[in-house]
Amino acid sequence: MKDKRKILFFIVIALAITTLLIIRPSTKNITAKYETKKDQHPKKQSKWQDRSIASVPQAKKVKKIANRVVIGDQKAEKISYSNSVSKDWKTNYAKHFNRMLYGQKVQDFKVKVKRSVVQVKNSIGRNLEHVIVSYKKPNGDPFAFEALIDSETGMMVQSWNKTRYEFKRPYKIEGSKYKYQAN
Amino acid sequence: MNEGIRKHIFILALATNLLLGCVGITEVDPSDSTRQGISLGGGDNTALIYPSNPTVLKGKNVARANFKGHLNSEFITSNAFLETTCSFEQHSPDFFNPGVTIPFTDTTDDECLVVLNDTSTDTTVLQSENSSWDFSLDSDEFYQVNTFYHVNLMFTRFHEALSFTHKYVHLDGNLTIAPATKYNFADTQSYFLTDSGVISTLKAYSKCALSPINAFFSPAEDIICFGYDESFSSTFRIVQDPSIIYHEVGHALVKIMMNQRNVTSGVNPATSLPIFEAHPYESDLGSLFYDEAGAINEGIADYFAHVITGRTAVGEFAIQQITGLARPITEDDKNHTIPVSSNLGERLAYPDYLQYNPVDPTEVVEDVHYAGQIVTHYLTALTSEFKNSCQFDSTDSDAIHEYATNYVVLLLNETLAEIGDLTAKGSDLFSQYATLDTNQENVYFTNLNPDESFLWSTVVNPPNFRRFFRTFGKNIFHHVSNGLCPEFTLDDSEQLLDEYGLLLFKSYEDRGNGLDSDNFNALNYALYTGYSVFNNKLFMPFVFNTQVNEDNRKKSILISKDFIEISSTDSIAFVIDSQGPIKKILSNLTFEGENVTTTEGIAGPEFNNGNVKFSPGEVVAVSLNLFNNSNSTMGGVQFLANDWDHMKLGDTSATYINRTSNRNGLANGDITGAIGYHSPCIIDEFPTASEGGVTDTSTTTQGNCSYISKTNASIDTSEIVSSTVYPKYELDSPQPICLVQYSDDSETRWVSQDFFRQYELGLEDSDCLNNPSMSGDNFNGNECLMRALPGAAQAVLGKINAQNTWSSSITDVNGEFVFDSGHLVLMEINKWIQPGTKFNCRFRVRFTNCSDCFDEFEFGDSAASLTDYPDFEYAGDKGFKVINLQFTVLD
């Protein structure tokens, strides 16, 4: 009898809580609910949110020279440099990039430095910047890629890891037949 | 209230509800607002999850998502936030108990996955409420949680399969082939996305504003975005279809597999110090335009959806909504609109179905998703073969699906690890840091060498259907037929590949084909017999290459490169030189991250006149008008305009590049030697000796035409005097493709551009294309007048039908065809060229189902020695048909 009372008590409590949960304010206004949730936990923060997307990762014992990660020949002891580091490399890169757009514009153009590197070959070092370039294309689609940029001229050396869209609309171009003309 | 008490009450509430008749599956009617909000499953870190897309759940095509009645309670995460770490179980040998392995679980230091709502700056990571992840049906939070569940499900399944792979190829298998799979995943955490060995968090956004609706994977930022569209009858979200979630995550898995070898750790045998280094680049499978590598990537991504779902199509809801039809991945699927079947001879075969769009089979469009269907159909058919023929220790169909898909993931991982290896080692068996053998420092078995591996794996020898399936077939032979499943024989494998037209190779290259770049000695695996990474397991390689049984080749047609040629009856090329289209192409390529920067002031679209000629100062888009003179379809036609080893220095002691600093240095006596000029090697009898061509016979003398560069090194900048760099040509440096015709009083001959600019035009360095202000120490006068822009130096044409040109093959029912940027190379023309100057540009052309572009009989005609070309040969003409495009620059 005592056990039955206990069970009944627990069932009543449980039903009450369940009912409470079901009839609590609905979340039609998702934004408002979201803000409330944030307010409820003002001090908790995801570890992930401590970092920005392009934060510089902690290096794992990589070889560095003058605070630049060495890529290429890791054994070179004495390095001569084929280029210098210009404070304007990023501006120059942006100029080169924008020049090739021929009047079109991208939005939110960002060049984030992942790391500064020195590419070493035959004891010759070339200062380069490993960057993530990101922007929104004129149609609003976000796009990003990684690149190595010459630290002096701002010229792009190589790019890779480009955004892969699932549904792509190719740009169609009309071609004309070329007939060989000797002169 | 105390968290613990809340949790217990929640559990009690759940239990009570269960007692009252609910069984963990609830129906939530979105129209009934009183039942929105947290419903069931709270307190135990669970949420209500749709296990599949609405079409599958309803058993019929539906126009809108309604998960009512189809939600299961599933565990999400015990973290307070919607994020998680990843774990990987790696085995190592127990040295005290031979044959026994010890598992070790590595967990990422940081979160490997976080799911967010959208990309707006104020988006925050969702938190659980009272250890519950239940949110209102159809709310943003509901979809975030569901996205998290399905992304995490895919990763967890992948890591199980990868763990199986690692254990088998390194510890349980026969080790008759050098394992490409990373031997120490844990050390570099390369079982997940990393940034130079530091774990990278994949950010998945469940509600991206992309118009029109779309989804993407950004490998630079490790972001997956799933779009939505409110213009549908109710909000349509791509994440409502988990098969598309698996597909997009599949692209991230391809990135992981391709790059697992690109971070190296171990001990430097020379110093006994730990070493940790990452290759500066990462591998990507496919460019942004149509190519076969991209098709393979799409096919694998679809296959990963099959790994989870086991179904015969992907996107039954999302792709159906967007295109009108789901994408089939087996021949028996109902979404096919052509008569294919799994019967003999009726498979979705290469190259015939490269452009097959189930929505409109009459359409002629090159698209990686269409071509990727061949890959997926083959992979699902292979999975079925494994299920039907292999012995498993279970009769449960789900367990057998898991075993069979484990085998396929093993094959994919081994293949992609080798193809994507930018260290150029191909296996940790050849890593001096893993084996502590200093002799292995410059031993390379894939992608030439670390300096050129990116170029090799993306342009010169990229993964096409031949390279991929040759490597994949090799791995089937060694890991499945000779290991996991002897019932699936090599003949079975070849017959299935052939059914799909994918038996595109003649031998398996299973003895390896490497090079020691210290001394340029050829290497094969046999030299490493008895080597080991885990030192109780010895490498026992094959001595001879296994040959394909030619009796198995019925559908896979191979064609000699002699059959591809420039059209003799039509124009030799298509040319685009109007300002508008060229500006559009340049900006389009720049938007796509390609380097097509023109030489400011020397060439650019502002000079373009649209007269369909090559005019001074123009940037011209060119597509060779290639003709297939055979009676079979050619697939994966690629033409290259990048530098290659086709020129010879007149004097091997005269190597200084013709540039002002060198001329001054020589004049002042700061350096000794002479300026070097190149002459064109005679290739296919052009140019003749009387036209300026040179030839020789010794294949062992560096600098010769007959000697192909073993390193593809181009310019040596190591000579520095008083802080001035004096660049020199390497003896066999690859050179730009265009020659120029030069006439003097006595003769007319083909010469290098540098010679012409010096002796005919007298141009300064600064008047050249890619002049030192752009190229710095890498300035090369041999591209002073005409050059291919580096970001548009190759083009890919999907297929050319028999006795047809590509343009005819791609022409639609209205008799029209158009180009995409990927079909064109861009040539920059110096404005200082005198009209009337004649050029010859040496394009290299090949195609995937080519019988003589990739291999040769090494010693006479012995079938046992048929071998693929070593990587360095792709710096020359051996694997290509050289197409000479001649034109005169005219105003």
PDB file of C-alpha atoms in Angstrom, chain A residues 62-182:
ATOM      1  CA  VAL A  62      57.562  23.452 -36.773  1.00  0.00           C
ATOM      2  CA  LYS A  63      60.822  24.993 -37.848  1.00  0.00           C
ATOM      3  CA  LYS A  64      60.754  28.773 -37.898  1.00  0.00           C
ATOM      4  CA  ILE A  65      63.142  31.459 -39.033  1.00  0.00           C
ATOM      5  CA  ALA A  66      62.498  35.035 -37.996  1.00  0.00           C
ATOM      6  CA  ASN A  67      59.083  33.895 -36.804  1.00  0.00           C
ATOM      7  CA  ARG A  68      58.230  32.512 -40.232  1.00  0.00           C
ATOM      8  CA  VAL A  69      57.389  28.868 -40.737  1.00  0.00           C
ATOM      9  CA  VAL A  70      59.940  27.214 -43.000  1.00  0.00           C
ATOM     10  CA  ILE A  71      58.503  25.355 -45.978  1.00  0.00           C
ATOM     11  CA  GLY A  72      60.632  23.420 -48.438  1.00  0.00           C
ATOM     12  CA  ASP A  73      64.208  22.649 -47.438  1.00  0.00           C
ATOM     13  CA  GLN A  74      64.112  22.205 -43.668  1.00  0.00           C
ATOM     14  CA  LYS A  75      67.848  21.604 -43.382  1.00  0.00           C
ATOM     15  CA  ALA A  76      69.133  24.910 -44.688  1.00  0.00           C
ATOM     16  CA  GLU A  77      71.137  26.643 -41.988  1.00  0.00           C
ATOM     17  CA  LYS A  78      72.014  29.934 -43.636  1.00  0.00           C
ATOM     18  CA  ILE A  79      69.419  31.494 -45.851  1.00  0.00           C
ATOM     19  CA  SER A  80      69.663  34.331 -48.328  1.00  0.00           C
ATOM     20  CA  TYR A  81      66.429  36.012 -49.259  1.00  0.00           C
ATOM     21  CA  SER A  82      65.227  36.682 -52.776  1.00  0.00           C
ATOM     22  CA  ASN A  83      62.576  39.136 -51.636  1.00  0.00           C
ATOM     23  CA  SER A  84      61.818  41.398 -48.736  1.00  0.00           C
ATOM     24  CA  VAL A  85      58.663  41.891 -46.738  1.00  0.00           C
ATOM     25  CA  SER A  86      56.666  44.928 -47.695  1.00  0.00           C
ATOM     26  CA  LYS A  87      54.082  46.378 -45.367  1.00  0.00           C
ATOM     27  CA  ASP A  88      51.966  46.963 -48.461  1.00  0.00           C
ATOM     28  CA  TRP A  89      51.770  43.363 -49.669  1.00  0.00           C
ATOM     29  CA  LYS A  90      48.150  42.974 -48.628  1.00  0.00           C
ATOM     30  CA  THR A  91      47.099  46.235 -50.258  1.00  0.00           C
ATOM     31  CA  ASN A  92      48.975  45.277 -53.399  1.00  0.00           C
ATOM     32  CA  TYR A  93      47.282  41.883 -53.478  1.00  0.00           C
ATOM     33  CA  ALA A  94      43.886  43.519 -53.141  1.00  0.00           C
ATOM     34  CA  LYS A  95      44.786  45.867 -56.008  1.00  0.00           C
ATOM     35  CA  HIS A  96      45.792  42.966 -58.249  1.00  0.00           C
ATOM     36  CA  PHE A  97      42.620  41.108 -57.317  1.00  0.00           C
ATOM     37  CA  ASN A  98      40.319  44.040 -57.920  1.00  0.00           C
ATOM     38  CA  ARG A  99      42.024  45.022 -61.154  1.00  0.00           C
ATOM     39  CA  MET A 100      41.069  41.669 -62.655  1.00  0.00           C
ATOM     40  CA  LEU A 101      37.382  42.128 -61.793  1.00  0.00           C
ATOM     41  CA  TYR A 102      36.921  44.816 -64.444  1.00  0.00           C
ATOM     42  CA  GLY A 103      34.464  46.934 -62.581  1.00  0.00           C
ATOM     43  CA  GLN A 104      32.636  44.179 -60.768  1.00  0.00           C
ATOM     44  CA  LYS A 105      32.728  44.254 -57.003  1.00  0.00           C
ATOM     45  CA  VAL A 106      32.888  41.728 -54.243  1.00  0.00           C
ATOM     46  CA  GLN A 107      31.565  42.332 -50.754  1.00  0.00           C
ATOM     47  CA  ASP A 108      33.152  41.557 -47.399  1.00  0.00           C
ATOM     48  CA  PHE A 109      36.566  41.062 -48.997  1.00  0.00           C
ATOM     49  CA  LYS A 110      38.932  39.727 -46.361  1.00  0.00           C
ATOM     50  CA  VAL A 111      42.517  38.539 -46.477  1.00  0.00           C
ATOM     51  CA  LYS A 112      43.329  36.715 -43.271  1.00  0.00           C
ATOM     52  CA  VAL A 113      46.893  35.664 -42.638  1.00  0.00           C
ATOM     53  CA  LYS A 114      47.107  32.060 -41.492  1.00  0.00           C
ATOM     54  CA  ARG A 115      50.840  32.163 -41.158  1.00  0.00           C
ATOM     55  CA  SER A 116      53.855  33.900 -42.572  1.00  0.00           C
ATOM     56  CA  VAL A 117      56.260  31.491 -44.227  1.00  0.00           C
ATOM     57  CA  VAL A 118      59.632  31.389 -45.855  1.00  0.00           C
ATOM     58  CA  GLN A 119      59.898  29.014 -48.774  1.00  0.00           C
ATOM     59  CA  VAL A 120      63.445  27.672 -48.893  1.00  0.00           C
ATOM     60  CA  LYS A 121      65.139  26.067 -51.854  1.00  0.00           C
ATOM     61  CA  ASN A 122      68.886  25.804 -52.397  1.00  0.00           C
ATOM     62  CA  SER A 123      69.363  27.983 -49.299  1.00  0.00           C
ATOM     63  CA  ILE A 124      67.371  30.793 -50.905  1.00  0.00           C
ATOM     64  CA  GLY A 125      64.332  31.948 -49.008  1.00  0.00           C
ATOM     65  CA  ARG A 126      61.255  33.611 -50.409  1.00  0.00           C
ATOM     66  CA  ASN A 127      58.972  35.363 -47.972  1.00  0.00           C
ATOM     67  CA  LEU A 128      55.356  34.423 -48.499  1.00  0.00           C
ATOM     68  CA  GLU A 129      52.070  34.894 -46.713  1.00  0.00           C
ATOM     69  CA  HIS A 130      49.719  31.957 -46.341  1.00  0.00           C
ATOM     70  CA  VAL A 131      46.268  33.519 -46.374  1.00  0.00           C
ATOM     71  CA  ILE A 132      42.584  32.770 -46.568  1.00  0.00           C
ATOM     72  CA  VAL A 133      40.846  35.069 -49.002  1.00  0.00           C
ATOM     73  CA  SER A 134      37.093  35.314 -48.547  1.00  0.00           C
ATOM     74  CA  TYR A 135      34.352  37.463 -50.017  1.00  0.00           C
ATOM     75  CA  LYS A 136      30.868  37.455 -51.375  1.00  0.00           C
ATOM     76  CA  LYS A 137      30.561  37.335 -55.132  1.00  0.00           C
ATOM     77  CA  PRO A 138      28.324  39.909 -56.840  1.00  0.00           C
ATOM     78  CA  ASN A 139      25.431  37.418 -56.670  1.00  0.00           C
ATOM     79  CA  GLY A 140      25.912  37.172 -52.902  1.00  0.00           C
ATOM     80  CA  ASP A 141      27.424  33.683 -52.836  1.00  0.00           C
ATOM     81  CA  PRO A 142      30.214  33.371 -50.259  1.00  0.00           C
ATOM     82  CA  PHE A 143      33.505  32.159 -51.645  1.00  0.00           C
ATOM     83  CA  ALA A 144      36.900  31.445 -50.089  1.00  0.00           C
ATOM     84  CA  PHE A 145      40.238  29.959 -50.972  1.00  0.00           C
ATOM     85  CA  GLU A 146      43.712  29.609 -49.556  1.00  0.00           C
ATOM     86  CA  ALA A 147      46.687  31.178 -51.242  1.00  0.00           C
ATOM     87  CA  LEU A 148      50.368  31.899 -50.943  1.00  0.00           C
ATOM     88  CA  ILE A 149      51.093  35.567 -51.629  1.00  0.00           C
ATOM     89  CA  ASP A 150      54.506  37.090 -52.281  1.00  0.00           C
ATOM     90  CA  SER A 151      55.328  39.186 -49.213  1.00  0.00           C
ATOM     91  CA  GLU A 152      56.931  41.910 -51.300  1.00  0.00           C
ATOM     92  CA  THR A 153      54.863  42.276 -54.461  1.00  0.00           C
ATOM     93  CA  GLY A 154      51.496  40.972 -53.300  1.00  0.00           C
ATOM     94  CA  MET A 155      51.366  38.647 -56.333  1.00  0.00           C
ATOM     95  CA  MET A 156      49.564  35.362 -55.822  1.00  0.00           C
ATOM     96  CA  VAL A 157      51.881  32.378 -56.128  1.00  0.00           C
ATOM     97  CA  GLN A 158      49.337  29.581 -55.793  1.00  0.00           C
ATOM     98  CA  SER A 159      45.758  29.087 -54.697  1.00  0.00           C
ATOM     99  CA  TRP A 160      43.904  26.008 -53.518  1.00  0.00           C
ATOM    100  CA  ASN A 161      40.985  24.788 -51.386  1.00  0.00           C
ATOM    101  CA  LYS A 162      38.338  26.713 -53.277  1.00  0.00           C
ATOM    102  CA  THR A 163      34.691  26.635 -52.244  1.00  0.00           C
ATOM    103  CA  ARG A 164      32.792  23.813 -53.922  1.00  0.00           C
ATOM    104  CA  TYR A 165      29.157  24.606 -54.656  1.00  0.00           C
ATOM    105  CA  GLU A 166      26.706  21.784 -55.157  1.00  0.00           C
ATOM    106  CA  PHE A 167      24.649  23.419 -57.865  1.00  0.00           C
ATOM    107  CA  LYS A 168      26.840  25.405 -60.171  1.00  0.00           C
ATOM    108  CA  ARG A 169      25.769  27.640 -62.970  1.00  0.00           C
ATOM    109  CA  PRO A 170      28.581  27.681 -65.520  1.00  0.00           C
ATOM    110  CA  TYR A 171      29.370  30.903 -67.286  1.00  0.00           C
ATOM    111  CA  LYS A 172      28.647  30.321 -70.943  1.00  0.00           C
ATOM    112  CA  ILE A 173      30.757  31.930 -73.619  1.00  0.00           C
ATOM    113  CA  GLU A 174      30.255  32.051 -77.357  1.00  0.00           C
ATOM    114  CA  GLY A 175      33.363  31.119 -79.349  1.00  0.00           C
ATOM    115  CA  SER A 176      34.311  31.880 -82.944  1.00  0.00           C
ATOM    116  CA  LYS A 177      36.152  29.592 -85.301  1.00  0.00           C
ATOM    117  CA  TYR A 178      39.694  30.686 -85.977  1.00  0.00           C
ATOM    118  CA  LYS A 179      40.951  30.171 -89.503  1.00  0.00           C
ATOM    119  CA  TYR A 180      44.692  30.116 -89.838  1.00  0.00           C
ATOM    120  CA  GLN A 181      46.039  33.128 -91.617  1.00  0.00           C
ATOM    121  CA  ALA A 182      49.626  33.016 -92.712  1.00  0.00           C
TER     122      ALA A 182
END
